[in-house]
CSV table of C-alpha atoms in Angstrom, one decimal:
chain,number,residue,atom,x,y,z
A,58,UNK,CA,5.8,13.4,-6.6
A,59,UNK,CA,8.8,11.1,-6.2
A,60,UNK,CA,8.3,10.1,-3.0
A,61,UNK,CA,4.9,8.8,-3.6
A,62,UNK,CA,5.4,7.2,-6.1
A,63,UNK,CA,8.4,5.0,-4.6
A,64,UNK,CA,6.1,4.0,-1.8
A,65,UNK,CA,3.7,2.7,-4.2
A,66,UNK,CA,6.7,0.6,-5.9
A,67,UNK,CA,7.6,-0.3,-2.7
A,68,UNK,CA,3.6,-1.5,-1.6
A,69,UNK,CA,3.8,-3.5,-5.2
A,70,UNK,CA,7.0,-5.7,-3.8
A,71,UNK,CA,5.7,-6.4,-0.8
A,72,UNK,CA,2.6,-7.2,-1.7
A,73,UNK,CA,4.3,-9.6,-4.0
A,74,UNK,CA,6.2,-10.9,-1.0
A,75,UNK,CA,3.0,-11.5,0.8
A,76,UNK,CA,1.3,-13.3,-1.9
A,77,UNK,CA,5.0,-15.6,-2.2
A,78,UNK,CA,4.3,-16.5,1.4
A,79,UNK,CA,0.4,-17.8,1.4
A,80,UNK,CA,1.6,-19.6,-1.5
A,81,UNK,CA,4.5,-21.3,0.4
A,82,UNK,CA,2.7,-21.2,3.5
A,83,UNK,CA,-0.7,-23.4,1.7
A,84,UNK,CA,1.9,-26.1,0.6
A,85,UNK,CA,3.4,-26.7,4.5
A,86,UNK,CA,0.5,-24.9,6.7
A,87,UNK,CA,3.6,-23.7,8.7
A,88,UNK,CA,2.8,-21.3,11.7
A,89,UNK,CA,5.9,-19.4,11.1
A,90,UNK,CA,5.5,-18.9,7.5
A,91,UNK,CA,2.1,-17.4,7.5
A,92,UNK,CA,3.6,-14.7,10.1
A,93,UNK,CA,6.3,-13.7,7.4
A,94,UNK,CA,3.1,-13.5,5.4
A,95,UNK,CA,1.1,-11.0,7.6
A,96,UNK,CA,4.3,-9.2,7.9
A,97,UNK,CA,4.8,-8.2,4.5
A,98,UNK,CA,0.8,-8.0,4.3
A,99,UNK,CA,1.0,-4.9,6.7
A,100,UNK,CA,4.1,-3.6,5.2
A,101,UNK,CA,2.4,-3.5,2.0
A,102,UNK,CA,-0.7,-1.6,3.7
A,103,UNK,CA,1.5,0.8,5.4
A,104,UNK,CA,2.6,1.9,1.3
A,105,UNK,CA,0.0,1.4,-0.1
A,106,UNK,CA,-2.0,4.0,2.3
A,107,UNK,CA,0.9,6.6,2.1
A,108,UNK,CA,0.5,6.4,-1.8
A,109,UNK,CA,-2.2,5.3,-3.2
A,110,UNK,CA,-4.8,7.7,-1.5
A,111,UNK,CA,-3.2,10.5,-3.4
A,112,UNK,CA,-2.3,9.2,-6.7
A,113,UNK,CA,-6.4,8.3,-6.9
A,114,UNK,CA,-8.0,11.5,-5.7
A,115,UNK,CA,-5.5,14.4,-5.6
A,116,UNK,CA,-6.7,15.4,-2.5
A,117,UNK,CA,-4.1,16.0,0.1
A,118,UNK,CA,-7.5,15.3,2.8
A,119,UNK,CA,-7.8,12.5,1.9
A,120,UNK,CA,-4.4,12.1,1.8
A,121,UNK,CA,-3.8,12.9,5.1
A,122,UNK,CA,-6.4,11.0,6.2
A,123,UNK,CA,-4.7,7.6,4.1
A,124,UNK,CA,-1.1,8.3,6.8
A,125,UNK,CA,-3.6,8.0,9.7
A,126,UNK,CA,-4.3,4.4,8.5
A,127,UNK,CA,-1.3,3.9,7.0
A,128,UNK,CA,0.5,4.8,10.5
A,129,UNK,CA,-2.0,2.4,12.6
A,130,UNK,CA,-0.9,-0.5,10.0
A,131,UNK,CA,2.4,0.6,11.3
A,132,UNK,CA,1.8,-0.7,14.5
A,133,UNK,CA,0.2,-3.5,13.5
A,134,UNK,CA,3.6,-4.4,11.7
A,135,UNK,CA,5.8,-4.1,14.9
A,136,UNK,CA,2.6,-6.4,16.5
A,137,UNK,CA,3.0,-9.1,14.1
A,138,UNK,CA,6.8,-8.9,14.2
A,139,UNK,CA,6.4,-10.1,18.0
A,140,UNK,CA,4.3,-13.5,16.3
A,141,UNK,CA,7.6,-13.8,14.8
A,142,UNK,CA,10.2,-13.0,17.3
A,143,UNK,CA,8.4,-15.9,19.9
A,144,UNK,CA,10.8,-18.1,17.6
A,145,UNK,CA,14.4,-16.7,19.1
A,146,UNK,CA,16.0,-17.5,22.5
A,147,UNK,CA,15.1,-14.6,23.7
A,148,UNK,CA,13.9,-15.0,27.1
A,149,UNK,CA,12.8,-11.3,28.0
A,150,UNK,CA,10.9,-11.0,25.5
A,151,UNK,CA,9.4,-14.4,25.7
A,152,UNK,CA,8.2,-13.2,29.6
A,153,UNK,CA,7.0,-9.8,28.8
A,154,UNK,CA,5.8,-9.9,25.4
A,155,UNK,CA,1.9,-9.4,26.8
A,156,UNK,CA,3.4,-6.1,28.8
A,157,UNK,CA,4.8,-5.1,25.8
A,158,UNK,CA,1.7,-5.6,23.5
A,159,UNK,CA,-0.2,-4.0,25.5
A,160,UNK,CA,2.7,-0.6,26.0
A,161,UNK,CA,2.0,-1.1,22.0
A,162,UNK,CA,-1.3,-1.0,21.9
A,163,UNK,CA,-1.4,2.3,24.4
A,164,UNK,CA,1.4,3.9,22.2
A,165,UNK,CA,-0.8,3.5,19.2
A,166,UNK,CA,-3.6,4.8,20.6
A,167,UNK,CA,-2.0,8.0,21.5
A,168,UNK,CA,0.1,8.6,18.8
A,169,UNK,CA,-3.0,8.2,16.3
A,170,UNK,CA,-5.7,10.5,18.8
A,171,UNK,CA,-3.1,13.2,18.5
A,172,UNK,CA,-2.6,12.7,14.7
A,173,UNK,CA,-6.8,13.2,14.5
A,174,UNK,CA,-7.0,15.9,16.9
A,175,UNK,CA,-4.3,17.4,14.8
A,176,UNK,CA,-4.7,16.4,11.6
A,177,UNK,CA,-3.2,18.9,8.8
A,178,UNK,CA,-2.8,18.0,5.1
A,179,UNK,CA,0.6,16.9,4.0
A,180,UNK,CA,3.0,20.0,2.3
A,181,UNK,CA,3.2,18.4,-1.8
A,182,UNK,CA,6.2,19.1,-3.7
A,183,UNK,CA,7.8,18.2,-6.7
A,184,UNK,CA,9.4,15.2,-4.6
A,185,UNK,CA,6.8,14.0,-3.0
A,186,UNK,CA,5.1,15.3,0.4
A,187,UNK,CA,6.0,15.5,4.0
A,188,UNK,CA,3.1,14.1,6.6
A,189,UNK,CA,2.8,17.6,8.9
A,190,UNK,CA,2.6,15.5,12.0
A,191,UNK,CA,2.2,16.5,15.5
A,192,UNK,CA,5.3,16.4,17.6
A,193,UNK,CA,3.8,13.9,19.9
A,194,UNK,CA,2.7,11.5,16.8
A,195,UNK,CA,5.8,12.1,15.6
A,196,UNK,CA,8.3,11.3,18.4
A,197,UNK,CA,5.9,8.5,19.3
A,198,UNK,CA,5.9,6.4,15.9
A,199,UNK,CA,10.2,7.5,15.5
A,200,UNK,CA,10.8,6.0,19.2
A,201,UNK,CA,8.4,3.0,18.9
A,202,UNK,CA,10.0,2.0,15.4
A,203,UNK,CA,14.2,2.8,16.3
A,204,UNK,CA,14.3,1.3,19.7
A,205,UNK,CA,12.2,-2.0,18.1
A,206,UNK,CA,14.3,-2.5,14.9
A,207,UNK,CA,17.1,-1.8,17.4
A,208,UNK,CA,15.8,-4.5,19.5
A,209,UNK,CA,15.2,-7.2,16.4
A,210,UNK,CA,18.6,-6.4,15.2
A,211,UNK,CA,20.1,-7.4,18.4
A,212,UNK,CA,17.8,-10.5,19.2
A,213,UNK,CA,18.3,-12.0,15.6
A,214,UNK,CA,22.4,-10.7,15.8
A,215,UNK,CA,22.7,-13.3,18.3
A,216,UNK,CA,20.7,-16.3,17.1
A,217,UNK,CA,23.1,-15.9,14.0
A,218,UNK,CA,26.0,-15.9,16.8
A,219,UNK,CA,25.1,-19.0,17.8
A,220,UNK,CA,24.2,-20.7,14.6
A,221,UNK,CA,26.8,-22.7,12.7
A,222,UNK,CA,24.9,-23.4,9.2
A,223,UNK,CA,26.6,-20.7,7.2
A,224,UNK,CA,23.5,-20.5,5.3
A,225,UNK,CA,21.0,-19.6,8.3
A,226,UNK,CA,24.2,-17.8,10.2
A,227,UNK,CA,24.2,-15.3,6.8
A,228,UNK,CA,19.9,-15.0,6.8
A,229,UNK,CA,19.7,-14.3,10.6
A,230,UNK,CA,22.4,-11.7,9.7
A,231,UNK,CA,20.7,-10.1,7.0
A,232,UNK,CA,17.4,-10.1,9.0
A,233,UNK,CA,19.1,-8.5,11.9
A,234,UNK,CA,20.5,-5.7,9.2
A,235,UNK,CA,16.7,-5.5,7.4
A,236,UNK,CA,15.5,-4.7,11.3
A,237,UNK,CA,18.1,-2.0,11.8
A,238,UNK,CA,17.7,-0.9,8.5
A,239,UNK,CA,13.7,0.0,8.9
A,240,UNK,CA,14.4,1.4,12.5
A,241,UNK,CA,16.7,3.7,10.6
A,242,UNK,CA,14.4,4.8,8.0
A,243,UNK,CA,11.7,5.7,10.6
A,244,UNK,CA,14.2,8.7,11.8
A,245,UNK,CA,13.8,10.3,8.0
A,246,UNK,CA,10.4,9.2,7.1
A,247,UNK,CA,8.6,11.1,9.6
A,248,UNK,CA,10.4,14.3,9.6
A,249,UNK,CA,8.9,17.2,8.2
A,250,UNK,CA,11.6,17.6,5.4
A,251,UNK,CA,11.6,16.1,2.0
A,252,UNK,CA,15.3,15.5,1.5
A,253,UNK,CA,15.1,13.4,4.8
A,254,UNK,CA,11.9,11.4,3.3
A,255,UNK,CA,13.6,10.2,0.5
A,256,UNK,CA,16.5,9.0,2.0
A,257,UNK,CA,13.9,7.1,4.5
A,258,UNK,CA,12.8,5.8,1.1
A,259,UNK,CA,15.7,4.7,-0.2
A,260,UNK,CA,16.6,3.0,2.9
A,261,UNK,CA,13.0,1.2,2.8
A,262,UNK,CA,14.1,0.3,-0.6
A,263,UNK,CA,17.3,-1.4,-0.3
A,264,UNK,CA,15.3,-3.2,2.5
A,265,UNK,CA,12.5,-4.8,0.2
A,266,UNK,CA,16.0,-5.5,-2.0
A,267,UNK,CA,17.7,-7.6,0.9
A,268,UNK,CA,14.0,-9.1,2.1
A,269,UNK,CA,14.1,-10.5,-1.4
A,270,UNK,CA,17.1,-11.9,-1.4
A,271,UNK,CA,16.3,-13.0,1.9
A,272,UNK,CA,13.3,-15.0,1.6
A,273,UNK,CA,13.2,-16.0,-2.2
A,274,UNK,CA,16.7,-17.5,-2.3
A,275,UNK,CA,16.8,-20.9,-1.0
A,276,UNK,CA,18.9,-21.6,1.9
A,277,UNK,CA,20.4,-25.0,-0.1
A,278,UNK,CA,19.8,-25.7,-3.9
A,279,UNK,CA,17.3,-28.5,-3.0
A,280,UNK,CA,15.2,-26.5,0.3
A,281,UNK,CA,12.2,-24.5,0.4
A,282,UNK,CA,12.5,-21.2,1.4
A,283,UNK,CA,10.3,-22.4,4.7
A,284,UNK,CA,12.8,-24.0,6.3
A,285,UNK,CA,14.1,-20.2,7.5
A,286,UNK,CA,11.3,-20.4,10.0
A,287,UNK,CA,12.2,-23.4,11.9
A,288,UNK,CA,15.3,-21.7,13.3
């Protein structure tokens, strides 16, 4: 069961991330800092519920039952992302960001009555296990995740436009990738083939890779890593 088995590796980083952050964030009480942290928190939960449900029981119910949670922490994610996109120029968001909570919110409550009302047990392999989602679920969460890492790529592309600190210029860069990068992955994790989940991995993978590099390098030998959030 590869696949399940790289989520958990994958809930493990993050969760380190997340810990990093509370840590940083108890030293400077920064606003900014503590939404990194709830953003790797959820990230970590999203994993951790695709994985860890399985590798303790067996059972592909419960299982199946673990990608219903692990799907609303999905949203969740995307939700807390908006906490930390209020910090960009961005000035449509900035006026519609309680429209587009609340288009979340409705979008998640859709996508995850359909995935109960049609709840199936994942198909297990010797990679790992493909979710057997409802075509509404599935085109929901796939939509909701491209079109917002889209959008985050975009928004934090031009901050780093407009940026001349080389060192911020390159983070807002790689953040505006990482965003791409998990809108991408979406497309592969939630298809009903295995080959197209473990690239989805993969691509969630080199993303916990960059978000390290990211956030755990300093931006100048003597500077916190906090200092990313007063951009």
């Amino acid at each position: 069961m590869v696949s399940i088995y790289l989520y958990f590796i994958v809930s493990i980083a993050f969760f380190y991330l997340f810990i990093y952050f509370v840590h940083v964030y108890k030293k400077n009480r920064n606003q900014h800092i503590f939404n990194y942290a709830v953003i790797f928190l959820f990230i970590f939960l999203v994993c951790f519920f695709d994985s860890v449900p399985l590798l303790a029981t067996g059972n592909l119910n419960f299982a199946a039952y673990g990608n219903v949670i692990s799907n609303i922490f999905l949203y969740c994610l995307i939700f807390a992302c908006f906490r930390v996109q209020l910090i960009s120029t961005d000035r449509f968001f900035k006026n519609n960001v309680s429209l587009l909570n609340i288009i979340l919110f409705l979008v998640a409550l859709i996508s995850t009555s359909f995935q109960l009302i049609y709840l199936d047990p994942p198909k297990i392999s010797m990679l790992g296990l493909t979710w057997n989602l409802n075509s509404i679920t599935s085109i929901l969460i796939i939509l909701t995740t491209l079109v917002y890492g889209t959008y985050w790529a975009i928004v934090f592309g031009k901050i780093a436009i407009i940026l001349r600190d080389v060192f911020l210029k390159r983070r807002m860069y790689m953040i505006s990738a990482n965003g791409l990068l998990l809108g991408l992955a979406s497309l592969f994790l939630f298809q009903d083939d295995m080959n197209m989940t473990i690239i989805g991995l993969v691509m969630l993978f080199v993303a916990v890779i960059s978000s390290c590099i990211i956030f755990l390098i300093p931006e100048h030998p003597k500077q916190p890593v906090g200092n990313l959030a007063t951009v």
